[in-house]
Tab-separated table of C-alpha atoms in Angstrom:
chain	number	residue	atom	x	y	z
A	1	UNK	CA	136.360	168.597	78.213
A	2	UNK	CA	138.405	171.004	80.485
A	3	UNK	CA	140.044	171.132	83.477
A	4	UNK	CA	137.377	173.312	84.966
A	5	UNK	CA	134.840	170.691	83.898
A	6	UNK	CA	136.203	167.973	86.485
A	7	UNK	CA	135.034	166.919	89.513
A	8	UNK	CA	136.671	167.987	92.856
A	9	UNK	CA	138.284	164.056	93.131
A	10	UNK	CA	138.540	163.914	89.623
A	11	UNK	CA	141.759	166.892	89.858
A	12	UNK	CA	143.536	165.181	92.996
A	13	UNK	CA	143.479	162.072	90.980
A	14	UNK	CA	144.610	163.709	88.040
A	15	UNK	CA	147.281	166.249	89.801
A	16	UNK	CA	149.239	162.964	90.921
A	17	UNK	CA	149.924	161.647	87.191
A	18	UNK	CA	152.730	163.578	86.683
A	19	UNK	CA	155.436	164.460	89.207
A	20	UNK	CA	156.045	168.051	88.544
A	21	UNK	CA	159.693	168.060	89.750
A	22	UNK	CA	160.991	166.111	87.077
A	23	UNK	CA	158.675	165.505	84.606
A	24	UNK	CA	158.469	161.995	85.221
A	25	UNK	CA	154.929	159.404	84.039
A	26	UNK	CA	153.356	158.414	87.855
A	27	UNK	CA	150.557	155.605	88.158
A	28	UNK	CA	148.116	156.910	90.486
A	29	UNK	CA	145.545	153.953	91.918
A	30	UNK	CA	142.576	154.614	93.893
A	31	UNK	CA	139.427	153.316	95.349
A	32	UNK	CA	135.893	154.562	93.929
A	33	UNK	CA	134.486	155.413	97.394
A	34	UNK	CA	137.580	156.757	99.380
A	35	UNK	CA	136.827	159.472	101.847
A	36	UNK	CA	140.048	160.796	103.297
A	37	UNK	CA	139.889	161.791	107.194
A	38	UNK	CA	140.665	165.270	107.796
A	39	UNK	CA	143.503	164.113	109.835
A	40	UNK	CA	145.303	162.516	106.814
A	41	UNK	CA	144.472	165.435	104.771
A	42	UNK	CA	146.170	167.964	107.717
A	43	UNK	CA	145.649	171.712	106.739
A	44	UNK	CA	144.168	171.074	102.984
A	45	UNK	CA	140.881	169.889	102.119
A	46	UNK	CA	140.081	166.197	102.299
A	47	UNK	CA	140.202	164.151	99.224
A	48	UNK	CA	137.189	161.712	97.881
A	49	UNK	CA	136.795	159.626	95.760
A	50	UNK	CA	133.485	159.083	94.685
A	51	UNK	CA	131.559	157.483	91.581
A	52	UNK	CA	131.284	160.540	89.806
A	53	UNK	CA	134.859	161.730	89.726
A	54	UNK	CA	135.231	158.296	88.174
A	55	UNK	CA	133.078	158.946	85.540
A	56	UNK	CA	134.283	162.286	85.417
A	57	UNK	CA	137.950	161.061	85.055
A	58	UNK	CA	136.563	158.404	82.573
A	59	UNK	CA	135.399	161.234	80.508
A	60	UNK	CA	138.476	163.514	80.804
A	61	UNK	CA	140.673	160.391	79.841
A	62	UNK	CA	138.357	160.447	76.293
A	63	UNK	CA	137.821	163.792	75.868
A	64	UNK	CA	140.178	166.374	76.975
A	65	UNK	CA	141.419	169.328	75.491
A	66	UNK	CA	144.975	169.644	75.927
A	67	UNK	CA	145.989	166.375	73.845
A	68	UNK	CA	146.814	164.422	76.915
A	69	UNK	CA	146.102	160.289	76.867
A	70	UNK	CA	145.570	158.280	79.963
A	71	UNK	CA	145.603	154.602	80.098
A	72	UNK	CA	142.785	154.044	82.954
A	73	UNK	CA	141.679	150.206	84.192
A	74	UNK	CA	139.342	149.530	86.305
A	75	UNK	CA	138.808	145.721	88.709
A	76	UNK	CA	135.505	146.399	91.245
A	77	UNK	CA	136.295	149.448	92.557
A	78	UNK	CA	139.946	149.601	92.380
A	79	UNK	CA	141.368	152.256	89.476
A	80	UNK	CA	144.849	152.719	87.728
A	81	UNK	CA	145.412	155.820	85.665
A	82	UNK	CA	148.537	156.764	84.338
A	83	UNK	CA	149.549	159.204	81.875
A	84	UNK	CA	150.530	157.871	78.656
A	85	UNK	CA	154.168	159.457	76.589
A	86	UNK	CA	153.429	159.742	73.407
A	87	UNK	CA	150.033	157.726	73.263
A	88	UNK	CA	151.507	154.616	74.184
A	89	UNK	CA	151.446	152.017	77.189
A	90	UNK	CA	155.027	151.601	78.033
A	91	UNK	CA	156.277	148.190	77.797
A	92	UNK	CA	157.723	148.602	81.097
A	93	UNK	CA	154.368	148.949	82.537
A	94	UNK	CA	154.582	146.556	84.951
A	95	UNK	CA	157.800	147.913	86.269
A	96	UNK	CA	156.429	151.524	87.370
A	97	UNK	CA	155.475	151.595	90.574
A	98	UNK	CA	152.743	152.919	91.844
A	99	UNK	CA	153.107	156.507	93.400
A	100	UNK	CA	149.944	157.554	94.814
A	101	UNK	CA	146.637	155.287	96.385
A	102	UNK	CA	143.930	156.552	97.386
A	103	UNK	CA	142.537	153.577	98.995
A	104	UNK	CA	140.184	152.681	102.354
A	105	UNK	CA	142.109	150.326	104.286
């Protein structure tokens, strides 16, 4: 699967898993029905969430071209994803915070 393959959702979730300054592993969580207002989203396009960028990001997390692996849980309709280093869950995994939600209040 490629990038081009991905839902709209799917890539906003994705684009937050790795912080492009410095290279550094980011746990994104996010609701399976968020709809960002277009205030929140300001001049860029608002961001949702729906069930088919989850499946879409479930499928990307399997199958992707580019060698990347993605730890992704799901609890109702509350999802994790980070992106693994070197295959593994860190054992620190508790410890990294959380740097993006997507969530409905």
């Amino acid at each position: 699967m490629e990038w081009s393959d991905l839902t709209e959702g799917a890539k906003a979730v994705l684009e937050q898993t790795r912080n492009i300054k410095n290279d550094k592993i980011q746990i994104v969580e996010f609701e399976v029905g968020f709809q960002q207002t277009e205030e929140d989203a300001g001049d860029a396009e608002p961001i949702s969430i729906q069930e088919e960028d989850y499946q879409s990001l479930k499928r990307f997390t399997q199958e992707n071209e580019y060698g990347d692996k993605y730890h992704m849980a799901r609890n109702k309709n509350i999802v994790k994803i980070i992106l693994l280093e070197k295959g593994k869950i860190p054992d620190n995994l508790s410890e990294i915070p959380v740097f993006r939600e997507y969530k409905n209040e």
